[in-house]
Coordinates of C-alpha atoms and ligand atoms in Angstrom, one line a residue:
X1 CA -0.1 0.2 -0.1
X2 CA 1.5 3.3 -1.1
X3 CA 0.6 6.2 1.3
X4 CA 1.8 9.3 2.4
X5 CA 0.8 12.1 5.1
X6 CA 1.5 15.4 3.6
X7 CA -1.7 17.5 4.7
X8 CA -4.2 16.9 7.4
X9 CA -6.6 16.9 4.4
X10 CA -5.3 13.6 3.4
X11 CA -6.9 12.1 6.5
X12 CA -10.7 10.8 6.8
X13 CA -12.4 11.2 9.8
X14 CA -12.4 7.3 10.2
X15 CA -8.7 7.2 9.7
X16 CA -8.3 10.0 12.3
X17 CA -10.2 8.1 15.0
X18 CA -8.2 4.9 14.1
X19 CA -5.0 6.6 14.4
X20 CA -5.8 8.2 17.5
X21 CA -6.9 4.7 19.0
X22 CA -3.8 3.2 17.7
X23 CA -1.8 6.2 19.5
X24 CA -3.7 5.3 22.9
X25 CA -2.6 1.7 22.4
X26 CA 1.2 2.6 22.0
X27 CA 1.0 4.7 25.2
X28 CA -0.6 1.9 27.1
X29 CA 1.4 -1.0 25.8
X30 CA 4.6 0.5 23.9
X31 CA 5.7 -0.7 20.5
X32 CA 6.2 -4.3 21.1
X33 CA 8.8 -4.4 18.2
X34 CA 6.2 -3.8 15.6
X35 CA 8.8 -2.4 13.1
X36 CA 11.6 -4.5 13.9
X37 CA 14.1 -4.5 10.9
X38 CA 12.6 -1.3 9.4
X39 CA 14.7 1.8 8.8
X40 CA 13.5 5.4 9.3
X41 CA 15.3 8.1 7.3
X42 CA 14.9 11.6 8.8
X43 CA 15.7 14.4 6.2
X44 CA 15.7 17.8 8.3
X45 CA 16.5 20.8 6.2
X46 CA 15.3 23.0 8.9
X47 CA 15.8 23.4 12.7
X48 CA 13.9 20.8 15.0
X49 CA 14.1 19.5 18.4
X50 CA 10.9 17.8 19.3
X51 CA 9.7 16.7 15.8
X52 CA 12.9 14.9 14.9
X53 CA 13.7 13.5 18.4
X54 CA 10.2 12.2 18.7
X55 CA 10.0 10.4 15.4
X56 CA 13.5 8.8 16.2
X57 CA 12.5 7.7 19.7
X58 CA 9.0 6.4 18.2
X59 CA 10.9 4.3 15.7
X60 CA 13.6 3.1 18.3
X61 CA 10.5 2.1 20.6
X62 CA 8.9 0.3 17.6
X63 CA 12.1 -1.8 17.4
X64 CA 13.5 -0.4 14.5
X65 CA 16.5 1.7 13.3
X66 CA 17.0 5.4 12.1
X67 CA 19.4 7.2 9.8
X68 CA 19.3 10.9 8.7
X69 CA 20.7 14.2 8.8
X70 CA 19.5 17.2 10.8
X71 CA 21.8 19.9 9.2
X72 CA 21.3 20.1 5.4
X73 CA 24.7 21.7 5.2
X74 CA 26.2 18.3 5.7
X75 CA 23.8 16.8 2.9
X76 CA 24.1 16.9 -0.9
X77 CA 21.7 19.9 -0.9
X78 CA 25.0 21.7 -0.3
X79 CA 26.3 20.3 -3.8
X80 CA 23.1 21.2 -5.7
X81 CA 21.2 18.1 -5.5
X82 CA 17.5 18.4 -6.3
X83 CA 14.8 17.1 -3.8
X84 CA 13.7 14.7 -6.5
X85 CA 16.9 13.0 -6.9
X86 CA 17.4 12.9 -3.0
X87 CA 14.1 11.2 -2.8
X88 CA 14.9 8.4 -5.2
X89 CA 18.1 7.9 -3.5
X90 CA 16.9 7.8 0.2
X91 CA 14.1 5.5 -1.1
X92 CA 16.7 2.8 -1.6
X93 CA 18.1 3.0 2.1
X94 CA 15.0 3.5 4.0
X95 CA 11.7 1.8 4.5
X96 CA 9.9 5.3 5.4
X97 CA 10.9 9.0 5.2
X98 CA 10.3 11.9 7.2
X99 CA 11.0 15.4 5.9
X100 CA 11.0 18.8 7.0
X101 CA 11.9 21.5 4.7
X102 CA 11.6 25.2 4.1
X103 CA 9.6 25.2 0.9
X104 CA 5.9 24.7 0.9
X105 CA 5.1 21.7 -1.0
X106 CA 8.6 19.9 -0.6
X107 CA 7.1 16.9 1.1
X108 CA 4.7 16.4 -1.7
X109 CA 7.9 16.3 -4.1
X110 CA 9.4 13.7 -2.1
X111 CA 6.2 11.5 -1.7
X112 CA 5.8 11.9 -5.5
X113 CA 9.4 10.6 -6.4
X114 CA 9.6 8.0 -3.6
X115 CA 7.9 4.7 -3.5
X116 CA 8.1 4.4 0.4
X117 CA 5.8 6.2 2.7
X118 CA 6.7 9.8 3.3
X119 CA 5.5 11.9 6.5
X120 CA 5.5 15.7 6.2
X121 CA 7.3 16.6 9.5
X122 CA 6.8 20.7 8.3
X123 CA 7.1 22.0 4.8
X124 CA 7.7 25.8 5.2
X125 CA 4.5 27.7 6.4
X126 CA 2.3 25.0 5.0
X127 CA 1.6 22.0 6.9
X128 CA 2.6 20.2 10.1
X129 CA 0.3 17.1 10.2
X130 CA 1.9 15.0 13.0
X131 CA 1.7 18.0 15.2
X132 CA -1.7 18.2 14.6
X133 CA -2.2 14.4 15.4
X134 CA -0.3 15.1 18.8
X135 CA -2.7 18.1 19.5
X136 CA -5.6 16.2 19.0
X137 CA -4.5 13.4 20.8
X138 CA -3.7 15.7 23.6
X139 CA -7.0 17.0 23.6
X140 CA -9.0 13.7 23.4
X141 CA -6.8 12.3 25.9
X142 CA -7.5 15.0 28.6
X143 CA -10.9 16.1 27.6
X144 CA -12.2 12.7 26.8
X145 CA -13.7 13.8 23.2
X146 CA -13.3 17.0 21.1
X147 CA -17.1 17.3 20.3
X148 CA -18.3 20.4 21.3
X149 CA -15.1 21.9 22.6
X150 CA -14.4 25.7 21.9
X151 CA -10.8 25.9 21.0
X152 CA -8.9 29.4 20.5
X153 CA -5.9 29.4 18.1
X154 CA -3.9 32.4 18.9
X155 CA -0.7 33.8 17.5
X156 CA 0.8 33.8 14.2
X157 CA -2.0 32.1 12.2
X158 CA -0.5 33.4 8.9
X159 CA 2.9 31.8 9.0
X160 CA 2.4 29.1 11.6
X161 CA 2.1 25.8 9.8
X162 CA 0.7 24.0 12.9
X163 CA -2.4 26.1 12.9
X164 CA -3.0 25.4 9.2
X165 CA -3.0 21.6 9.7
X166 CA -4.9 21.8 13.0
X167 CA -8.0 24.0 12.1
X168 CA -9.5 21.6 9.6
X169 CA -9.0 18.6 11.9
X170 CA -10.6 20.3 14.9
X171 CA -13.8 21.2 12.7
X172 CA -13.9 17.6 11.3
X173 CA -13.7 16.2 15.1
X174 CA -16.7 18.3 16.1
X175 CA -14.8 21.1 18.0
X176 CA -15.4 24.8 17.4
X177 CA -13.1 27.6 17.0
X178 CA -12.0 31.2 17.5
X179 CA -8.9 32.6 15.3
X180 CA -7.1 35.0 17.5
X181 CA -4.6 37.3 15.8
X182 CA -3.8 40.6 14.4
X183 CA -5.0 41.4 11.0
X184 CA -1.2 41.1 9.7
X185 CA -1.0 37.4 11.1
X186 CA -4.6 36.3 10.2
X187 CA -5.1 32.6 9.1
X188 CA -5.3 32.4 5.3
X189 CA -8.6 31.5 4.1
X190 CA -7.7 28.2 2.4
X191 CA -7.0 26.6 5.9
X192 CA -10.5 27.9 7.2
X193 CA -12.7 26.3 4.4
X194 CA -13.4 23.2 6.2
X195 CA -14.1 25.0 9.5
X196 CA -16.7 27.4 7.7
X197 CA -18.3 24.7 5.6
X198 CA -19.1 22.8 9.1
X199 CA -20.1 25.9 10.5
X200 CA -17.2 25.5 13.3
X201 CA -15.7 29.1 12.9
X202 CA -16.9 31.0 15.9
X203 CA -15.0 34.1 14.7
X204 CA -11.8 35.9 14.2
X205 CA -10.7 38.6 16.6
X206 CA -7.2 40.3 17.6
X207 CA -8.2 40.7 21.4
X208 CA -7.4 37.1 23.5
X209 CA -8.7 38.8 26.6
X210 CA -12.3 39.3 24.7
X211 CA -12.8 35.5 24.0
X212 CA -10.5 33.8 26.8
X213 CA -13.6 33.1 29.0
X214 CA -15.4 31.0 26.5
X215 CA -12.4 28.6 25.7
X216 CA -12.0 24.9 26.6
X217 CA -8.7 24.7 25.2
X218 CA -6.3 27.7 24.1
X219 CA -3.6 27.1 21.5
X220 CA -0.8 29.4 21.7
X221 CA 1.8 29.9 19.1
X222 CA 4.9 31.5 18.4
X223 CA 5.4 34.4 15.7
X224 CA 7.5 32.7 13.0
X225 CA 10.2 35.1 12.7
X226 CA 12.1 33.2 10.1
X227 CA 9.2 33.3 7.7
X228 CA 8.9 37.1 7.6
X229 CA 10.4 38.8 4.5
X230 CA 11.4 42.1 6.4
X231 CA 12.6 42.1 10.1
X232 CA 10.9 45.3 10.8
X233 CA 7.5 43.7 10.0
X234 CA 8.4 40.9 12.6
X235 CA 9.4 43.5 15.2
X236 CA 6.1 45.2 14.7
X237 CA 3.9 42.1 15.7
X238 CA 6.4 40.4 18.1
X239 CA 5.0 40.3 21.8
X240 CA 1.5 40.9 20.7
X241 CA 0.4 38.0 23.1
X242 CA 1.8 37.1 26.4
X243 CA -0.3 34.8 28.3
X244 CA 0.4 35.5 32.1
X245 CA -1.4 34.5 35.4
X246 CA -3.4 37.8 35.2
X247 CA -4.9 37.0 31.8
X248 CA -5.8 33.4 32.8
X249 CA -7.8 34.8 35.8
X250 CA -10.6 35.4 33.2
X251 CA -10.3 31.8 31.8
X252 CA -12.3 28.8 32.7
X253 CA -10.7 26.5 35.7
X254 CA -10.5 23.6 33.3
X255 CA -9.2 25.4 30.2
X256 CA -6.2 23.6 28.7
X257 CA -3.2 25.6 27.4
X258 CA -1.5 23.9 24.6
X259 CA 1.7 25.1 22.4
X260 CA 3.4 22.9 19.8
X261 CA 6.7 24.5 21.4
X262 CA 9.2 26.2 21.1
X263 CA 7.9 29.0 23.0
X264 CA 9.5 32.4 23.0
X265 CA 7.8 34.9 25.0
X266 CA 4.0 34.3 24.3
X267 CA 3.5 32.2 27.5
X268 CA 5.1 33.6 30.6
X269 CA 7.1 31.2 32.9
X270 CA 4.7 31.9 35.7
X271 CA 2.0 29.9 33.8
X272 CA 4.0 26.6 33.7
X273 CA 3.1 25.9 37.2
X274 CA -0.7 26.2 36.5
X275 CA -2.2 22.9 36.0
X276 CA -4.1 23.9 32.9
X277 CA -0.6 24.3 31.3
X278 CA -0.3 20.8 29.5
X279 CA 2.5 21.9 26.6
X280 CA 5.4 19.8 28.0
X281 CA 2.9 16.7 28.3
X282 CA 1.7 17.4 24.7
X283 CA 5.1 17.2 23.4
X284 CA 5.5 13.8 25.4
X285 CA 2.2 12.4 23.7
X286 CA 3.9 13.0 20.2
X287 CA 6.1 9.9 20.6
X288 CA 2.9 7.4 20.9
X289 CA 1.3 9.4 18.1
X290 CA 4.2 9.0 15.7
X291 CA 4.6 5.5 16.6
X292 CA 1.0 4.9 15.6
X293 CA 1.4 6.7 12.4
X294 CA 4.7 4.8 11.2
X295 CA 3.2 1.5 12.3
X296 CA 0.2 2.2 10.2
X297 CA 2.2 3.5 7.2
X298 CA 4.3 0.5 7.4
X299 CA 1.5 -1.9 7.4
X300 CA 2.8 -3.5 10.8
X301 CA -0.4 -2.6 12.8
X302 CA -2.8 -5.5 13.7
X303 CA -5.6 -4.0 11.9
X304 CA -6.0 -1.4 8.9
X305 CA -5.8 2.2 10.2
X306 CA -5.1 4.0 6.8
X307 CA -6.8 3.2 3.4
X308 CA -4.9 3.3 0.2
X309 CA -4.1 6.7 -1.1
X310 CA -7.3 8.5 -2.4
X311 CA -7.5 9.4 -6.1
X312 CA -7.5 13.0 -6.6
X313 CA -8.5 14.6 -9.7
X314 CA -5.9 17.2 -10.6
X315 CA -5.0 19.2 -13.7
X316 CA -1.9 16.8 -14.1
X317 CA -4.1 14.3 -15.1
X318 CA -6.1 16.5 -17.5
X319 CA -2.8 18.2 -19.0
X320 CA -4.1 21.5 -18.1
X321 CA -2.0 24.8 -18.8
X322 CA 1.4 23.7 -18.7
X323 CA 2.2 27.5 -18.8
X324 CA 0.4 28.3 -15.5
X325 CA 2.8 28.2 -12.3
X326 CA 1.8 28.8 -8.8
X327 CA 2.2 32.6 -7.6
X328 CA 3.4 31.6 -4.0
X329 CA 7.0 32.6 -3.9
X330 CA 7.6 30.0 -1.1
X331 CA 6.2 27.1 -3.3
X332 CA 8.5 24.4 -4.1
X333 CA 7.7 24.5 -7.7
X334 CA 9.3 28.1 -8.0
X335 CA 12.6 26.6 -6.8
X336 CA 12.8 23.1 -8.3
X337 CA 12.2 23.8 -12.0
X338 CA 11.7 20.3 -13.3
X339 CA 8.4 20.0 -11.4
X340 CA 5.2 20.2 -13.6
X341 CA 2.7 22.4 -12.2
X342 CA -0.3 20.8 -10.9
X343 CA -3.7 22.3 -9.5
X344 CA -6.8 21.1 -7.6
X345 CA -10.5 22.1 -8.1
X346 CA -11.3 23.8 -4.7
X347 CA -15.2 23.8 -5.8
X348 CA -17.5 26.7 -5.1
X349 CA -18.9 29.3 -7.4
X350 CA -17.0 30.5 -9.5
X351 CA -14.7 27.6 -9.8
X352 CA -11.3 28.3 -8.1
X353 CA -8.0 26.4 -8.0
X354 CA -5.3 25.8 -5.6
X355 CA -1.8 24.6 -6.2
X356 CA -1.4 20.8 -5.5
X357 CA 1.8 21.4 -3.6
X358 CA 1.4 24.5 -1.4
X359 CA -2.5 24.5 -1.4
X360 CA -2.6 28.4 -2.0
X361 CA -5.5 29.5 -4.4
X362 CA -4.2 30.8 -7.6
Ligands
NCD401 C1 6.6 23.9 15.3 C2 7.0 24.0 13.9 O1 8.0 23.6 13.7 O2 6.1 24.2 13.1 N1 7.4 23.2 16.1 C3 7.3 21.9 16.3 O3 7.4 21.0 15.4 N2 6.8 21.5 17.5 C4 6.2 25.1 15.6 C5 7.2 26.3 15.7 O4 8.2 26.2 15.3 O5 6.8 27.5 16.1

């Protein structure tokens, strides 16, 4: 079975439920050598602590082994190798590939050129699906269910890939959401479609104070300094939100505080002792979640968790305007010139199209 995890849109509601169930089993029972003899390759072209280490710990706990790099300067990228060539080569060394890369859509390129399962561990400002699985696992584990929960996504919703992945999944699992960001850091509309269609978007506001009392969970994020084109734009918005004990006084007594980490200054240290602060536990749950995902992708789970790759009708199949290219300067198709442009119909009237790599509407 060929299957990759590039975007959370790839996961059906049933698959999400089965993955979370399997993650709970991994947390309870451990990896039981399910992936003995399997090799994970971790290709990290961008900094990471939690994501890379938790993938590696997960594979070791499953009884498998790990190869990879954490500093692209030591890889053949430094000699000018394309992503496609790297993918075709690593495919012959490993059984499963995890990639983090600064360009949006880069994980799809690796998945297209490799035969082995590929997991997106963050592609620029686009997606970070395994962080989302960790986030919703944390919510389900600590709240029982996501049905009816009110979740606030707060901070850099423009460049933060974790919230791009998370918003549609929260909506799918029955939660409702507030987007809390200044207008300059608002969520791109592409990532709110699912929530809007399900009537799950409660509102968008710049004021955390205004909505904090309604929230069952608050998901704080860091301003993504490295994705700003101009340093002065970052300087203007940094420090917009700082969660303090004072601000928490207006929150529910059982409101969970999540954060994908790393934190910069958006959660004051004084909050760490509050029993609602669960961000370090959340990071810990990432191991069980990634164990479940890799066991499922490698076909080592006792039962079917993921279905075969769904067929998506794209313009590639129809040979649609080869001359049209995605206009997003951070899209992988702008840098890797051998890639054939590919677009997906977004539906709606009038019909619109989004890039199959970075998902931005064109
Ligand atoms: C996030 C990421 O890399 O997008 N970190 C992580 O994987 N936990 C969040 C961030 O860097 O702000």
